[in-house]
């Protein structure tokens, strides 16, 4: 695992052509570019949740209004869901055990305590972690939070009861048991040592719930909100807004700065852009396309600030292996071979929030494929004519020439609809006839979970950058509940488990190449399309926001303040 460093240089105004940088920050007519490099593998341990380091003294007060680009969250339960629609709605109400350092959000190793008092060093040859829990934390109903609540929350995430969906249970294959021997300690006992464990604990979806509520009803948190975070729940209006007010008893003294917040739901990009332009909202934390960024900068000048960066989310396709002919790997291979990623990415990146051609590992991270390695995988060959000729041959061999099928898609403009339109055109070049079914977020998830699709366009995204956990999206549903392909593959699982147990980074990398080539190329269980690019334009009076490679980190709003 590595953490990110940055260097700085000046670049032109965004009305000119923007080049290079993997992370950009624009302010008015001036812009700065940040390029990422990698360093070291030393674990950075911080004891306490750090206050932001800034040249300006944070101001208290005010209400932040921000846009949530969805019609509504599928549920409020962070353990169940994997969408920003849930996290951007409920994260401000909750605490977590540990997290990536808010001041170093691009790191993969810089973990800090939230509910714990200090980051522990493992014992028992790396198989036992004991976390001391703060004793000054209260849930918003006034009841004290103890180790029992933390343990119950992780029990639910790692070992979900019957009828309870845990989206990330597979992240904890290394965990044998979770214990709370007393009110101030939580102990995780592992089956084997692995470098993936702390990253699994630090996932921002690991919200800490009240044990008594879970004991009464394991599904209570799907429709209700009760946490111990920086803001208290005020109201939720379906399809309209969610509101919170400052928690005066928040245990990180001096935080939050805001008096409250209002999140406004709007699935149409034009509505969100106009809200920021008219100052009816200050920010959308997910992302906007280049045109929207430039439109806001042109209209508002130095009243708008923009941060950009590589994004640990991608467009991915999942074929339903239970529906013919997608049970045939030849047909799945044909789908990926038809897509000209290398020529498509530059054009799409001008209109959509996609940017980088890469494999299943976040580009630039230590386990990612080099360009030469990537070009050996079916679907990433540099010669598109060769790829499409092979795709047609495979379809003919499988008896699927001229195949007609339906692509399930999400009712979100960026980048779902843009990517789908492009994919349908790419497939037409090998004789496939594809229609599209577009559903709102909730029904889209339900259709995937119920297997009601031929092929679905998804957005595999992760709470933080950790390739050993991120690649689980390609594993069978018996292993990872977030995979909707309806297949089983013992060989693929074996490849993954060998990699998870391996602690030597060089050997991990060899195993990752074998896994990637098999899962994406040979079997095409998951068809990786393009990695996304995060662009966040916001009102310049919003302070304390630091862009991260995921849109799930730092969404508790505790360190945001308003300079007005």
XYZ file of C-alpha atoms in Angstrom:
564
model
C 0.000 0.000 0.000
C 1.180 3.520 -0.742
C 0.241 7.051 0.078
C 0.149 10.013 -2.274
C 2.433 13.040 -2.470
C 1.785 16.186 -4.514
C 3.737 18.735 -6.505
C 2.384 22.060 -7.792
C 2.585 24.042 -11.028
C 0.514 26.689 -12.824
C -1.797 25.781 -15.711
C -4.031 27.875 -18.034
C -7.586 28.999 -17.348
C -10.138 26.228 -18.037
C -11.516 28.080 -21.086
C -8.263 27.005 -22.690
C -7.436 23.336 -23.102
C -6.680 21.663 -19.776
C -3.821 19.203 -19.975
C -2.027 16.677 -17.871
C -2.789 16.826 -14.195
C -4.377 13.980 -12.332
C -5.600 16.522 -9.796
C -6.486 20.129 -10.596
C -7.641 23.050 -8.510
C -9.052 26.147 -10.239
C -9.946 29.415 -8.656
C -11.274 32.216 -10.849
C -8.829 32.936 -13.680
C -5.925 31.217 -11.976
C -5.404 27.489 -11.654
C -3.034 25.133 -9.924
C -2.281 21.572 -10.894
C -1.337 18.737 -8.589
C 0.381 15.647 -9.974
C 0.437 12.477 -7.951
C 3.433 10.292 -7.237
C 3.929 7.367 -4.912
C 6.190 6.830 -1.952
C 6.988 4.334 0.766
C 4.932 1.692 2.456
C 5.248 2.829 6.062
C 2.044 2.690 8.095
C 1.192 6.143 9.415
C -0.552 6.032 12.784
C -2.397 9.032 14.215
C -3.912 9.000 17.673
C -6.618 11.629 17.495
C -8.917 13.042 14.859
C -6.991 16.064 13.565
C -8.461 19.502 13.079
C -7.858 20.981 9.609
C -4.624 22.820 8.970
C -5.501 26.037 7.160
C -4.105 29.541 6.761
C -7.541 30.889 7.581
C -9.170 30.580 10.987
C -12.388 28.560 10.581
C -15.614 30.429 11.254
C -18.558 29.003 13.139
C -22.171 29.163 12.039
C -24.265 28.970 8.918
C -26.109 26.221 7.101
C -24.521 24.369 4.196
C -26.906 23.542 1.360
C -25.612 20.937 -1.063
C -27.000 18.912 -3.945
C -27.376 15.119 -3.943
C -27.564 13.847 -7.549
C -30.251 11.210 -7.013
C -33.998 11.036 -6.682
C -33.700 9.413 -3.224
C -31.501 6.936 -1.349
C -32.569 3.289 -1.685
C -32.409 3.126 2.120
C -30.640 4.896 5.002
C -28.649 1.783 5.975
C -24.958 2.271 5.226
C -24.221 -1.389 5.940
C -26.682 -2.460 3.268
C -26.052 0.149 0.571
C -23.081 1.085 -1.587
C -24.282 4.324 -3.148
C -23.458 7.973 -2.575
C -27.218 8.594 -2.456
C -27.160 6.963 0.982
C -23.795 8.247 2.218
C -24.333 11.859 1.147
C -27.639 11.699 3.015
C -26.679 10.059 6.315
C -22.900 10.249 6.892
C -23.148 13.512 8.934
C -25.276 11.724 11.534
C -22.875 8.895 12.318
C -19.551 7.959 13.876
C -17.125 5.295 12.672
C -14.400 3.361 14.458
C -11.472 4.532 12.325
C -11.093 6.403 9.055
C -8.568 7.636 6.517
C -7.026 10.853 7.855
C -9.352 13.659 6.685
C -6.295 15.817 5.983
C -4.690 13.114 3.862
C -7.661 11.575 2.013
C -5.618 10.196 -0.879
C -3.635 7.945 1.429
C -4.113 4.194 1.613
C -2.315 3.791 4.957
C -2.878 6.923 7.056
C -5.612 5.780 9.441
C -6.874 7.804 12.405
C -9.268 7.130 15.248
C -12.806 8.397 15.369
C -14.388 6.391 18.200
C -11.169 4.779 19.396
C -8.589 6.493 21.577
C -5.516 5.333 19.666
C -4.605 3.152 16.703
C -3.483 -0.235 18.042
C -0.511 -2.296 17.008
C -1.590 -5.873 16.279
C -0.548 -8.744 18.511
C -0.548 -12.519 18.026
C 1.551 -12.271 14.841
C -0.800 -9.718 13.309
C -4.005 -11.601 14.126
C -5.401 -9.641 17.093
C -6.380 -5.955 17.154
C -7.677 -4.353 20.358
C -9.323 -0.934 20.102
C -9.939 1.163 23.195
C -13.252 3.019 22.806
C -13.878 6.595 23.916
C -16.118 6.927 26.955
C -17.402 10.447 26.214
C -19.647 9.603 23.258
C -23.433 9.764 23.284
C -26.015 8.770 20.726
C -28.343 11.558 19.715
C -31.066 10.201 22.007
C -28.730 10.870 24.960
C -27.728 7.264 25.649
C -24.007 6.473 26.009
C -22.129 4.708 23.218
C -19.994 1.775 24.355
C -17.831 -0.959 22.895
C -20.955 -3.141 22.714
C -22.455 -0.810 20.085
C -19.266 -0.875 18.021
C -19.027 -4.662 18.245
C -22.711 -5.131 17.364
C -22.324 -2.907 14.310
C -19.327 -4.845 13.013
C -20.999 -8.175 13.833
C -23.845 -7.091 11.564
C -21.438 -6.010 8.807
C -19.189 -9.075 8.986
C -21.670 -11.792 9.960
C -25.074 -10.468 8.809
C -28.117 -12.274 10.243
C -30.560 -14.036 7.945
C -32.543 -11.537 5.912
C -29.995 -8.753 6.376
C -27.897 -7.624 3.422
C -24.334 -6.550 4.137
C -22.726 -5.027 1.056
C -19.148 -5.449 2.306
C -19.213 -8.684 4.328
C -16.657 -10.184 1.953
C -14.130 -7.542 3.031
C -13.784 -9.436 6.313
C -12.871 -12.954 5.265
C -9.901 -12.632 7.580
C -12.078 -12.017 10.682
C -12.807 -14.927 12.984
C -14.707 -13.084 15.714
C -15.507 -9.676 17.186
C -15.591 -9.285 20.957
C -16.435 -6.547 23.470
C -14.891 -7.846 26.716
C -15.802 -4.629 28.523
C -17.505 -1.287 27.681
C -14.213 0.293 26.644
C -12.642 -2.328 24.374
C -13.409 -4.021 21.055
C -11.236 -6.953 19.974
C -11.005 -8.278 16.412
C -9.513 -11.759 16.165
C -8.343 -12.715 12.685
C -7.954 -16.084 11.016
C -4.814 -14.878 9.263
C -2.709 -11.717 9.070
C -3.342 -9.494 6.058
C -2.540 -5.952 4.993
C -6.172 -5.471 3.961
C -7.677 -5.507 7.462
C -7.270 -1.896 8.637
C -8.485 -0.622 5.276
C -11.574 -2.790 5.682
C -12.261 -1.271 9.106
C -11.775 2.259 7.755
C -14.461 1.958 5.086
C -16.718 5.029 5.482
C -19.862 2.874 5.161
C -19.070 1.232 8.519
C -21.471 3.412 10.482
C -21.785 2.628 14.180
C -25.358 1.821 15.173
C -27.026 1.482 18.554
C -27.008 -2.133 19.736
C -30.407 -1.913 21.440
C -32.021 -0.846 18.139
C -30.383 -3.728 16.281
C -31.486 -6.168 18.970
C -35.075 -5.001 18.519
C -35.056 -4.898 14.711
C -32.062 -5.602 12.489
C -33.665 -3.617 9.665
C -34.571 -0.550 11.771
C -31.784 1.548 10.260
C -33.066 1.096 6.714
C -35.834 3.631 7.421
C -34.617 5.406 10.557
C -31.619 7.504 11.561
C -29.935 7.553 14.989
C -26.218 8.066 15.327
C -23.594 9.831 17.423
C -21.972 11.964 14.726
C -21.455 15.727 14.316
C -25.055 16.438 13.261
C -28.467 15.392 14.551
C -31.257 14.348 12.229
C -34.021 16.934 11.727
C -36.203 15.779 8.828
C -36.361 13.867 5.563
C -38.736 14.776 2.754
C -38.855 11.950 0.220
C -37.366 12.987 -3.103
C -36.790 16.531 -1.855
C -34.340 17.030 1.006
C -32.700 15.844 4.205
C -31.719 18.163 7.065
C -29.433 18.043 10.080
C -28.538 20.351 12.955
C -25.274 20.697 14.887
C -24.709 18.164 17.669
C -23.687 20.273 20.704
C -22.412 17.146 22.472
C -20.074 16.048 19.672
C -17.019 14.440 21.221
C -14.436 15.996 18.870
C -14.308 19.342 20.639
C -14.519 22.385 18.414
C -16.339 20.489 15.670
C -18.499 20.821 13.674
C -18.293 24.409 12.473
C -21.665 24.501 10.736
C -24.944 25.113 12.536
C -26.578 22.652 10.190
C -27.006 21.391 6.636
C -29.621 20.704 4.002
C -29.070 18.114 1.272
C -31.321 18.616 -1.765
C -32.110 15.689 -4.072
C -32.028 16.393 -7.812
C -31.280 13.724 -10.395
C -31.031 16.243 -13.266
C -27.665 17.872 -13.802
C -29.150 21.102 -15.145
C -31.076 21.575 -11.897
C -27.942 21.083 -9.798
C -25.798 23.426 -11.893
C -28.441 26.137 -11.810
C -28.795 25.777 -8.028
C -25.074 26.451 -7.560
C -25.089 29.255 -10.125
C -28.003 30.928 -8.322
C -26.429 30.285 -4.892
C -29.386 28.191 -3.783
C -26.805 25.482 -3.097
C -23.067 25.717 -2.520
C -21.681 22.369 -3.705
C -22.354 18.929 -5.142
C -19.899 16.500 -3.571
C -20.106 13.769 -6.220
C -18.907 15.305 -9.509
C -19.862 17.403 -12.511
C -18.721 17.103 -16.138
C -16.149 19.448 -17.720
C -18.823 21.555 -19.448
C -20.599 22.274 -16.165
C -17.319 23.197 -14.510
C -16.442 25.630 -17.267
C -19.970 27.061 -17.354
C -19.869 27.888 -13.646
C -16.372 29.359 -13.831
C -17.296 31.534 -16.787
C -20.461 32.777 -15.097
C -19.117 33.296 -11.569
C -15.353 33.794 -11.831
C -13.633 33.800 -8.465
C -16.907 33.023 -6.702
C -16.319 29.402 -7.791
C -13.513 27.068 -6.761
C -12.923 23.708 -8.437
C -11.055 20.645 -7.234
C -10.431 17.663 -9.499
C -8.790 14.286 -9.129
C -8.598 10.659 -10.163
C -11.608 8.774 -8.864
C -11.744 5.254 -7.452
C -14.980 4.557 -9.338
C -15.407 3.090 -12.793
C -18.063 2.218 -15.318
C -18.407 -1.541 -15.385
C -20.720 -4.029 -17.095
C -22.115 -7.141 -15.455
C -23.594 -9.807 -17.745
C -26.270 -11.985 -16.131
C -24.745 -15.464 -16.355
C -28.150 -17.049 -15.697
C -29.566 -15.651 -18.930
C -28.540 -17.174 -22.216
C -26.359 -16.551 -24.085
C -24.460 -14.667 -21.348
C -23.712 -17.946 -19.614
C -21.212 -18.494 -22.453
C -17.788 -16.870 -21.848
C -17.380 -16.466 -25.613
C -20.338 -14.082 -25.711
C -19.100 -12.148 -22.691
C -15.633 -11.878 -24.258
C -17.201 -10.552 -27.448
C -18.900 -7.761 -25.479
C -15.605 -6.535 -24.045
C -13.618 -7.020 -27.247
C -16.000 -4.734 -29.164
C -15.285 -1.707 -26.956
C -12.565 0.666 -28.182
C -11.549 2.137 -24.839
C -8.305 3.701 -26.036
C -10.005 5.877 -28.658
C -13.247 6.340 -26.786
C -11.804 7.736 -23.557
C -10.429 11.049 -24.951
C -13.734 11.967 -26.577
C -15.941 10.900 -23.684
C -13.768 12.734 -21.158
C -14.746 16.035 -22.800
C -18.431 15.530 -22.053
C -18.585 13.017 -19.204
C -16.875 12.279 -15.904
C -14.819 9.403 -17.289
C -11.149 9.702 -18.028
C -8.734 6.798 -17.718
C -8.309 3.413 -19.378
C -7.324 0.866 -16.768
C -7.904 -2.581 -15.386
C -9.681 -3.542 -12.207
C -7.003 -1.926 -9.983
C -7.102 1.844 -9.441
C -4.681 3.341 -12.019
C -1.369 4.455 -10.574
C -1.668 2.406 -7.401
C 1.144 -0.093 -6.747
C -0.837 -3.176 -7.808
C -2.183 -1.622 -11.029
C -1.244 -3.042 -14.414
C 1.307 -1.218 -16.546
C 0.100 -0.221 -20.041
C 2.028 -3.151 -21.472
C 0.432 -5.578 -19.021
C -3.014 -4.125 -19.611
C -2.748 -4.548 -23.375
C -2.434 -8.310 -22.906
C -6.020 -8.518 -21.554
C -8.899 -9.130 -23.958
C -10.762 -5.865 -24.442
C -7.640 -3.770 -23.943
C -5.754 -4.804 -27.064
C -4.465 -1.705 -28.889
C -5.638 -3.049 -32.289
C -9.423 -2.566 -32.318
C -9.819 -4.204 -35.727
C -8.204 -7.352 -34.374
C -10.435 -7.172 -31.288
C -13.657 -6.815 -33.241
C -12.733 -9.552 -35.681
C -12.211 -11.870 -32.705
C -15.516 -10.702 -31.181
C -17.412 -11.593 -34.371
C -15.690 -14.966 -34.551
C -16.642 -15.769 -30.966
C -20.273 -14.735 -31.501
C -20.522 -16.924 -34.586
C -18.921 -19.861 -32.791
C -21.400 -19.413 -29.916
C -24.388 -19.137 -32.252
C -25.065 -15.560 -31.103
C -24.524 -13.525 -34.291
C -26.814 -10.499 -34.443
C -27.663 -10.869 -30.760
C -30.375 -8.562 -29.389
C -30.393 -7.732 -25.692
C -31.357 -5.083 -23.148
C -28.917 -2.938 -21.176
C -30.136 -2.003 -17.694
C -29.021 1.492 -16.722
C -29.380 3.960 -13.862
C -31.353 7.188 -14.188
C -28.336 9.400 -13.514
C -26.979 11.587 -16.291
C -23.290 11.502 -15.406
C -21.783 9.366 -16.648
C -24.327 6.526 -16.916
C -26.382 7.759 -19.872
C -23.340 9.019 -21.788
C -21.390 5.794 -21.338
C -24.421 3.654 -22.245
C -25.021 5.558 -25.490
C -21.388 5.074 -26.451
C -21.412 1.359 -25.554
C -24.532 0.696 -27.611
C -22.832 2.290 -30.612
C -19.649 0.263 -30.012
C -21.618 -3.003 -29.908
C -23.468 -2.129 -33.106
C -20.105 -2.351 -34.891
C -20.059 -6.115 -34.327
C -23.713 -6.555 -35.308
C -25.335 -6.440 -31.851
C -28.697 -4.697 -31.386
C -29.012 -3.266 -27.899
C -31.878 -1.377 -26.270
C -31.792 0.403 -22.929
C -33.971 0.237 -19.799
C -33.336 3.168 -17.445
C -34.522 2.990 -13.828
C -34.296 5.282 -10.772
C -31.681 4.380 -8.183
C -33.854 2.227 -5.901
C -35.501 0.115 -8.641
C -32.135 -0.154 -10.434
C -30.600 -1.766 -7.343
C -33.614 -4.028 -6.891
C -33.451 -5.178 -10.520
C -29.777 -6.079 -10.073
C -30.396 -7.889 -6.800
C -33.319 -9.809 -8.313
C -31.420 -10.747 -11.479
C -33.913 -8.863 -13.642
C -31.539 -7.885 -16.466
C -29.488 -9.163 -19.401
C -26.495 -6.868 -18.924
C -26.309 -3.993 -16.437
C -24.152 -0.867 -16.477
C -22.805 -0.389 -12.958
C -20.426 1.944 -11.155
C -18.057 -0.171 -9.048
C -16.815 2.250 -6.420
C -15.067 1.937 -3.111
C -14.876 3.754 0.197
C -11.111 4.133 -0.095
C -8.279 2.937 -2.335
C -7.358 -0.616 -1.361
C -6.920 -2.941 -4.357
C -6.986 -6.154 -2.314
C -10.563 -5.333 -1.324
C -11.624 -3.358 -4.383
C -11.275 -6.290 -6.793
C -13.874 -8.305 -4.884
C -16.511 -6.802 -7.179
C -15.413 -9.368 -9.762
C -15.960 -12.333 -7.414
C -19.128 -14.492 -7.279
C -22.096 -13.402 -5.157
C -21.459 -16.334 -2.827
C -18.272 -14.458 -1.978
C -19.256 -10.826 -2.587
C -22.938 -9.892 -2.310
C -22.304 -6.809 -4.469
C -21.697 -8.997 -7.534
C -24.914 -9.454 -9.501
C -23.569 -11.707 -12.261
C -25.161 -14.889 -10.858
C -22.188 -17.195 -11.382
C -19.810 -19.381 -9.425
C -16.112 -19.789 -10.160
C -13.981 -21.697 -7.606
C -10.793 -21.048 -9.570
C -11.311 -17.274 -9.451
C -12.013 -17.437 -5.706
C -8.865 -19.494 -5.164
C -6.786 -16.911 -7.056
C -8.196 -14.164 -4.877
C -7.703 -15.967 -1.568
C -4.060 -16.655 -2.408
C -3.591 -12.952 -3.089
C -5.398 -11.923 0.115
C -3.180 -14.173 2.238
C 0.003 -12.970 0.551
C 1.805 -10.191 2.453
C 4.756 -9.764 0.060
C 3.837 -6.824 -2.264
C 5.872 -8.218 -5.176
C 4.119 -11.578 -4.987
C 0.750 -9.848 -4.555
C 1.385 -8.036 -7.803
C 2.084 -11.240 -9.730
C -1.107 -12.782 -8.383
C -3.108 -9.651 -9.225
C -2.038 -9.845 -12.868
C -3.162 -13.473 -13.018
C -6.484 -12.619 -11.349
C -7.152 -9.617 -13.594
C -6.369 -11.444 -16.826
C -8.643 -14.319 -15.834
C -11.610 -12.340 -14.430
C -11.704 -9.522 -16.994
C -10.288 -11.212 -20.076
C -10.660 -14.971 -20.149
C -14.020 -15.197 -18.371
C -15.249 -11.576 -18.646
C -17.265 -12.047 -15.473
C -17.095 -8.273 -15.131
C -16.402 -5.960 -18.079
C -14.329 -2.975 -16.997
C -15.011 0.065 -19.184
C -13.382 3.341 -18.017
C -12.276 4.888 -14.738
C -13.987 8.090 -13.692
C -12.617 11.587 -13.049
C -13.968 13.617 -10.144
C -14.690 17.322 -10.755
C -16.164 19.328 -7.871
C -17.052 22.992 -8.541
C -18.327 24.840 -5.490
C -18.953 28.266 -4.051
C -15.667 29.770 -2.882
C -17.084 30.590 0.537
C -17.127 26.845 1.288
C -13.954 26.013 3.207
C -12.453 22.844 4.637
C -13.289 20.645 1.647
C -10.409 18.529 0.374
C -11.033 16.297 -2.613
C -10.449 12.561 -2.194
C -10.180 9.710 -4.686
C -13.640 8.585 -3.561
C -16.840 10.543 -2.989
C -17.540 8.636 0.235
C -14.642 9.963 2.347
C -15.133 13.053 4.574
C -18.880 13.206 4.014
C -19.655 13.776 7.698
C -19.220 17.548 7.036
C -17.542 18.034 10.429
C -14.677 20.104 9.016
C -16.619 22.167 6.479
C -17.083 25.871 7.295
C -18.509 28.898 5.522
C -16.549 32.091 4.935
C -19.478 34.465 4.710
